[in-house]
Amino acid sequence: MLCLLPVTYKPLKQSYDINALRARDPVALDQLVRAESGRVYRCIARLVRDPQEAENLMQETFLQAILKMDTFRGEAKLSTWLCAIGINLSRAWLRKSKRYDVLGEDEVERLQPQYDLAGRSTTQYQPWNPEQQTERNERIDRVHQALDQLPEDYRVVIVLRDLEELSTAEAAEIIGISEGAVRVRLHRARQVLRSLLNDYFAT
Amino acid sequence: MITLLRKRWFGPKLTCKEVDAFLAEYLEGTLDPKIQKGFKKHLHMCPNCPVFLEQYRQTVHLLKDQPTPKPPRELVDHTLAFLRKRLPR
C-alpha cells in the first residue's frame, strides 16, 4: 500500500522527499543522483575494480532503487539502502565474472595466526618496512593483489570499513549482518591480508 | 586473593591468542581499560606480539593509503539519461 503521508528523510546534509521519488519526479531524481552517486560509485568501483563496469552497476543500482522505492520504509538512511543495493549487484557481478582467483575458506583459516594449546603464538614475526622497501605505486599494487584474493564476504567488509571508513553500524546495515559479525569478519580479513602482504614486506 | 590483587594491579594475564582478539579495539582506542593493563604488559613481555601488532597496524594503514576511485565527470548526466530511458512512464 502506497504511503500518502509526507515522508521525508534527513541524512546529515540532504533531505529527500520519498513520495516525490516514488512518483519519479525528475527534480527529486536529479537531487538523489547528484547527492549519492559519488559514494555509491566508490563502493562499487572498489569492489569490482573495473571503471566501466562500476558505472554500469551504479546506474543499475539507482534504477533498482527507484523501482523498489515503495519498499523503502525509512528505518535506514537512504544512502545506506542505496549502497546495499550497489554492493549486492557488485557481488552478483563478481560471482558471475569469476575474474579473480579467490582463496577458499580453508585457506582463509590457514592464513589466520596460529597458536599452541597455551595460547602462545607458534610463528616468529619479522618486522616490515614497506615505505623503505617499495615505491607507493608498488605498495598499492601489492595491496590490490592481496585484496583480489579475498573471498567476497571479506572483501566487502574491508571495502566498507577500511577503504570507505564507514562505521561498524552502517557496514552491518549495508551487509545485513550484526555488528559483532562485522567485527569478526573484518578482523579475519585483515589477518589474511597481513599474512599475504608478509610475503612481500617481511625483512 | 593474591590472584585478584595481581589482576587488579597488573591487569589480567593475557596470552598471544587473547591479545590477537583485542587487537582491533586496542588500535581504535576502544579497549576496556581493565584489559588494557594486561594487554600492554603482554606486549612488554612477549618478543613476538609487538611485531605482530605493528604488522596488523601497517596492514590497515596500507589499506587506507589506497587511492580513491574518481567517478567519471559525466557520471551524473549518464545516470540521469539512463534512468529517463529505463524508467516506465
PDB file of N, CA and C in Angstrom, chain A residues 11 13 26 37 39 45 57-58 86-87 95 98 100 103 105 118 122 140-141 145 154 172 174 179 194-197:
ATOM      1  N   PRO A  11      19.198  12.835   5.967  1.00  0.00           N
ATOM      2  CA  PRO A  11      20.554  12.406   6.307  1.00  0.00           C
ATOM      3  C   PRO A  11      21.321  13.614   6.804  1.00  0.00           C
ATOM      4  N   LYS A  13      23.297  15.825   5.400  1.00  0.00           N
ATOM      5  CA  LYS A  13      23.260  17.082   4.654  1.00  0.00           C
ATOM      6  C   LYS A  13      22.015  17.221   3.777  1.00  0.00           C
ATOM      7  N   PRO A  26      11.243  14.255 -11.681  1.00  0.00           N
ATOM      8  CA  PRO A  26      12.597  14.461 -12.223  1.00  0.00           C
ATOM      9  C   PRO A  26      13.498  15.287 -11.305  1.00  0.00           C
ATOM     10  N   SER A  37      25.571   9.653  -5.966  1.00  0.00           N
ATOM     11  CA  SER A  37      26.265   8.834  -6.966  1.00  0.00           C
ATOM     12  C   SER A  37      27.748   8.664  -6.633  1.00  0.00           C
ATOM     13  N   ARG A  39      29.389   8.424  -3.746  1.00  0.00           N
ATOM     14  CA  ARG A  39      29.661   7.400  -2.735  1.00  0.00           C
ATOM     15  C   ARG A  39      29.314   6.004  -3.236  1.00  0.00           C
ATOM     16  N   ALA A  45      33.093   0.600  -7.291  1.00  0.00           N
ATOM     17  CA  ALA A  45      34.381   0.591  -8.009  1.00  0.00           C
ATOM     18  C   ALA A  45      35.463  -0.104  -7.206  1.00  0.00           C
ATOM     19  N   LEU A  57      27.026  -0.739 -13.159  1.00  0.00           N
ATOM     20  CA  LEU A  57      26.389  -1.250 -11.939  1.00  0.00           C
ATOM     21  C   LEU A  57      25.769  -0.131 -11.127  1.00  0.00           C
ATOM     22  N   MET A  58      26.414   1.037 -11.149  1.00  0.00           N
ATOM     23  CA  MET A  58      25.877   2.166 -10.411  1.00  0.00           C
ATOM     24  C   MET A  58      24.551   2.627 -11.005  1.00  0.00           C
ATOM     25  N   GLY A  86      23.781  -1.526  -4.307  1.00  0.00           N
ATOM     26  CA  GLY A  86      25.001  -1.495  -5.122  1.00  0.00           C
ATOM     27  C   GLY A  86      25.944  -2.636  -4.780  1.00  0.00           C
ATOM     28  N   ILE A  87      26.112  -2.905  -3.509  1.00  0.00           N
ATOM     29  CA  ILE A  87      27.008  -3.980  -3.056  1.00  0.00           C
ATOM     30  C   ILE A  87      26.466  -5.336  -3.534  1.00  0.00           C
ATOM     31  N   ARG A  95      30.603 -12.782  -8.791  1.00  0.00           N
ATOM     32  CA  ARG A  95      30.399 -14.235  -8.845  1.00  0.00           C
ATOM     33  C   ARG A  95      30.282 -14.691 -10.294  1.00  0.00           C
ATOM     34  N   LYS A  98      33.767 -14.289 -12.237  1.00  0.00           N
ATOM     35  CA  LYS A  98      34.835 -15.168 -11.714  1.00  0.00           C
ATOM     36  C   LYS A  98      36.201 -14.642 -12.155  1.00  0.00           C
ATOM     37  N   TYR A 100      38.602 -13.133 -10.467  1.00  0.00           N
ATOM     38  CA  TYR A 100      39.754 -13.263  -9.596  1.00  0.00           C
ATOM     39  C   TYR A 100      39.775 -14.641  -8.954  1.00  0.00           C
ATOM     40  N   LEU A 103      40.657 -17.038  -2.508  1.00  0.00           N
ATOM     41  CA  LEU A 103      41.010 -18.099  -1.567  1.00  0.00           C
ATOM     42  C   LEU A 103      39.760 -18.836  -1.107  1.00  0.00           C
ATOM     43  N   GLU A 105      37.743 -21.050   1.943  1.00  0.00           N
ATOM     44  CA  GLU A 105      37.608 -20.805   3.385  1.00  0.00           C
ATOM     45  C   GLU A 105      38.695 -21.534   4.181  1.00  0.00           C
ATOM     46  N   ALA A 118      48.427 -23.491  24.769  1.00  0.00           N
ATOM     47  CA  ALA A 118      48.528 -22.498  25.853  1.00  0.00           C
ATOM     48  C   ALA A 118      48.244 -21.080  25.350  1.00  0.00           C
ATOM     49  N   THR A 122      52.709 -19.516  17.497  1.00  0.00           N
ATOM     50  CA  THR A 122      53.666 -20.511  17.006  1.00  0.00           C
ATOM     51  C   THR A 122      54.477 -19.974  15.831  1.00  0.00           C
ATOM     52  N   ILE A 140      50.643  -0.058  -3.567  1.00  0.00           N
ATOM     53  CA  ILE A 140      49.226  -0.051  -3.961  1.00  0.00           C
ATOM     54  C   ILE A 140      48.898  -1.324  -4.736  1.00  0.00           C
ATOM     55  N   ASP A 141      49.802  -1.695  -5.679  1.00  0.00           N
ATOM     56  CA  ASP A 141      49.583  -2.919  -6.474  1.00  0.00           C
ATOM     57  C   ASP A 141      49.563  -4.155  -5.600  1.00  0.00           C
ATOM     58  N   GLN A 145      46.519  -6.781  -5.211  1.00  0.00           N
ATOM     59  CA  GLN A 145      46.653  -8.217  -5.482  1.00  0.00           C
ATOM     60  C   GLN A 145      46.168  -9.038  -4.293  1.00  0.00           C
ATOM     61  N   TYR A 154      34.623 -11.178   2.723  1.00  0.00           N
ATOM     62  CA  TYR A 154      35.707 -10.476   3.419  1.00  0.00           C
ATOM     63  C   TYR A 154      36.073  -9.203   2.675  1.00  0.00           C
ATOM     64  N   ALA A 172      27.249  -2.929   8.955  1.00  0.00           N
ATOM     65  CA  ALA A 172      26.366  -4.037   9.330  1.00  0.00           C
ATOM     66  C   ALA A 172      25.021  -3.910   8.631  1.00  0.00           C
ATOM     67  N   ILE A 174      24.397  -2.288   5.806  1.00  0.00           N
ATOM     68  CA  ILE A 174      24.554  -2.475   4.357  1.00  0.00           C
ATOM     69  C   ILE A 174      24.657  -3.958   4.020  1.00  0.00           C
ATOM     70  N   GLU A 179      26.576  -6.273  14.060  1.00  0.00           N
ATOM     71  CA  GLU A 179      27.831  -5.516  14.245  1.00  0.00           C
ATOM     72  C   GLU A 179      28.941  -6.451  14.720  1.00  0.00           C
ATOM     73  N   ARG A 194      47.243  -9.364   6.050  1.00  0.00           N
ATOM     74  CA  ARG A 194      48.530  -9.253   6.731  1.00  0.00           C
ATOM     75  C   ARG A 194      49.436 -10.412   6.335  1.00  0.00           C
ATOM     76  N   SER A 195      48.867 -11.592   6.327  1.00  0.00           N
ATOM     77  CA  SER A 195      49.629 -12.787   6.001  1.00  0.00           C
ATOM     78  C   SER A 195      50.096 -12.746   4.543  1.00  0.00           C
ATOM     79  N   LEU A 196      49.231 -12.345   3.631  1.00  0.00           N
ATOM     80  CA  LEU A 196      49.599 -12.266   2.207  1.00  0.00           C
ATOM     81  C   LEU A 196      50.655 -11.183   1.997  1.00  0.00           C
ATOM     82  N   LEU A 197      50.502 -10.040   2.638  1.00  0.00           N
ATOM     83  CA  LEU A 197      51.455  -8.935   2.468  1.00  0.00           C
ATOM     84  C   LEU A 197      52.787  -9.256   3.121  1.00  0.00           C
TER      85      LEU A 197
END
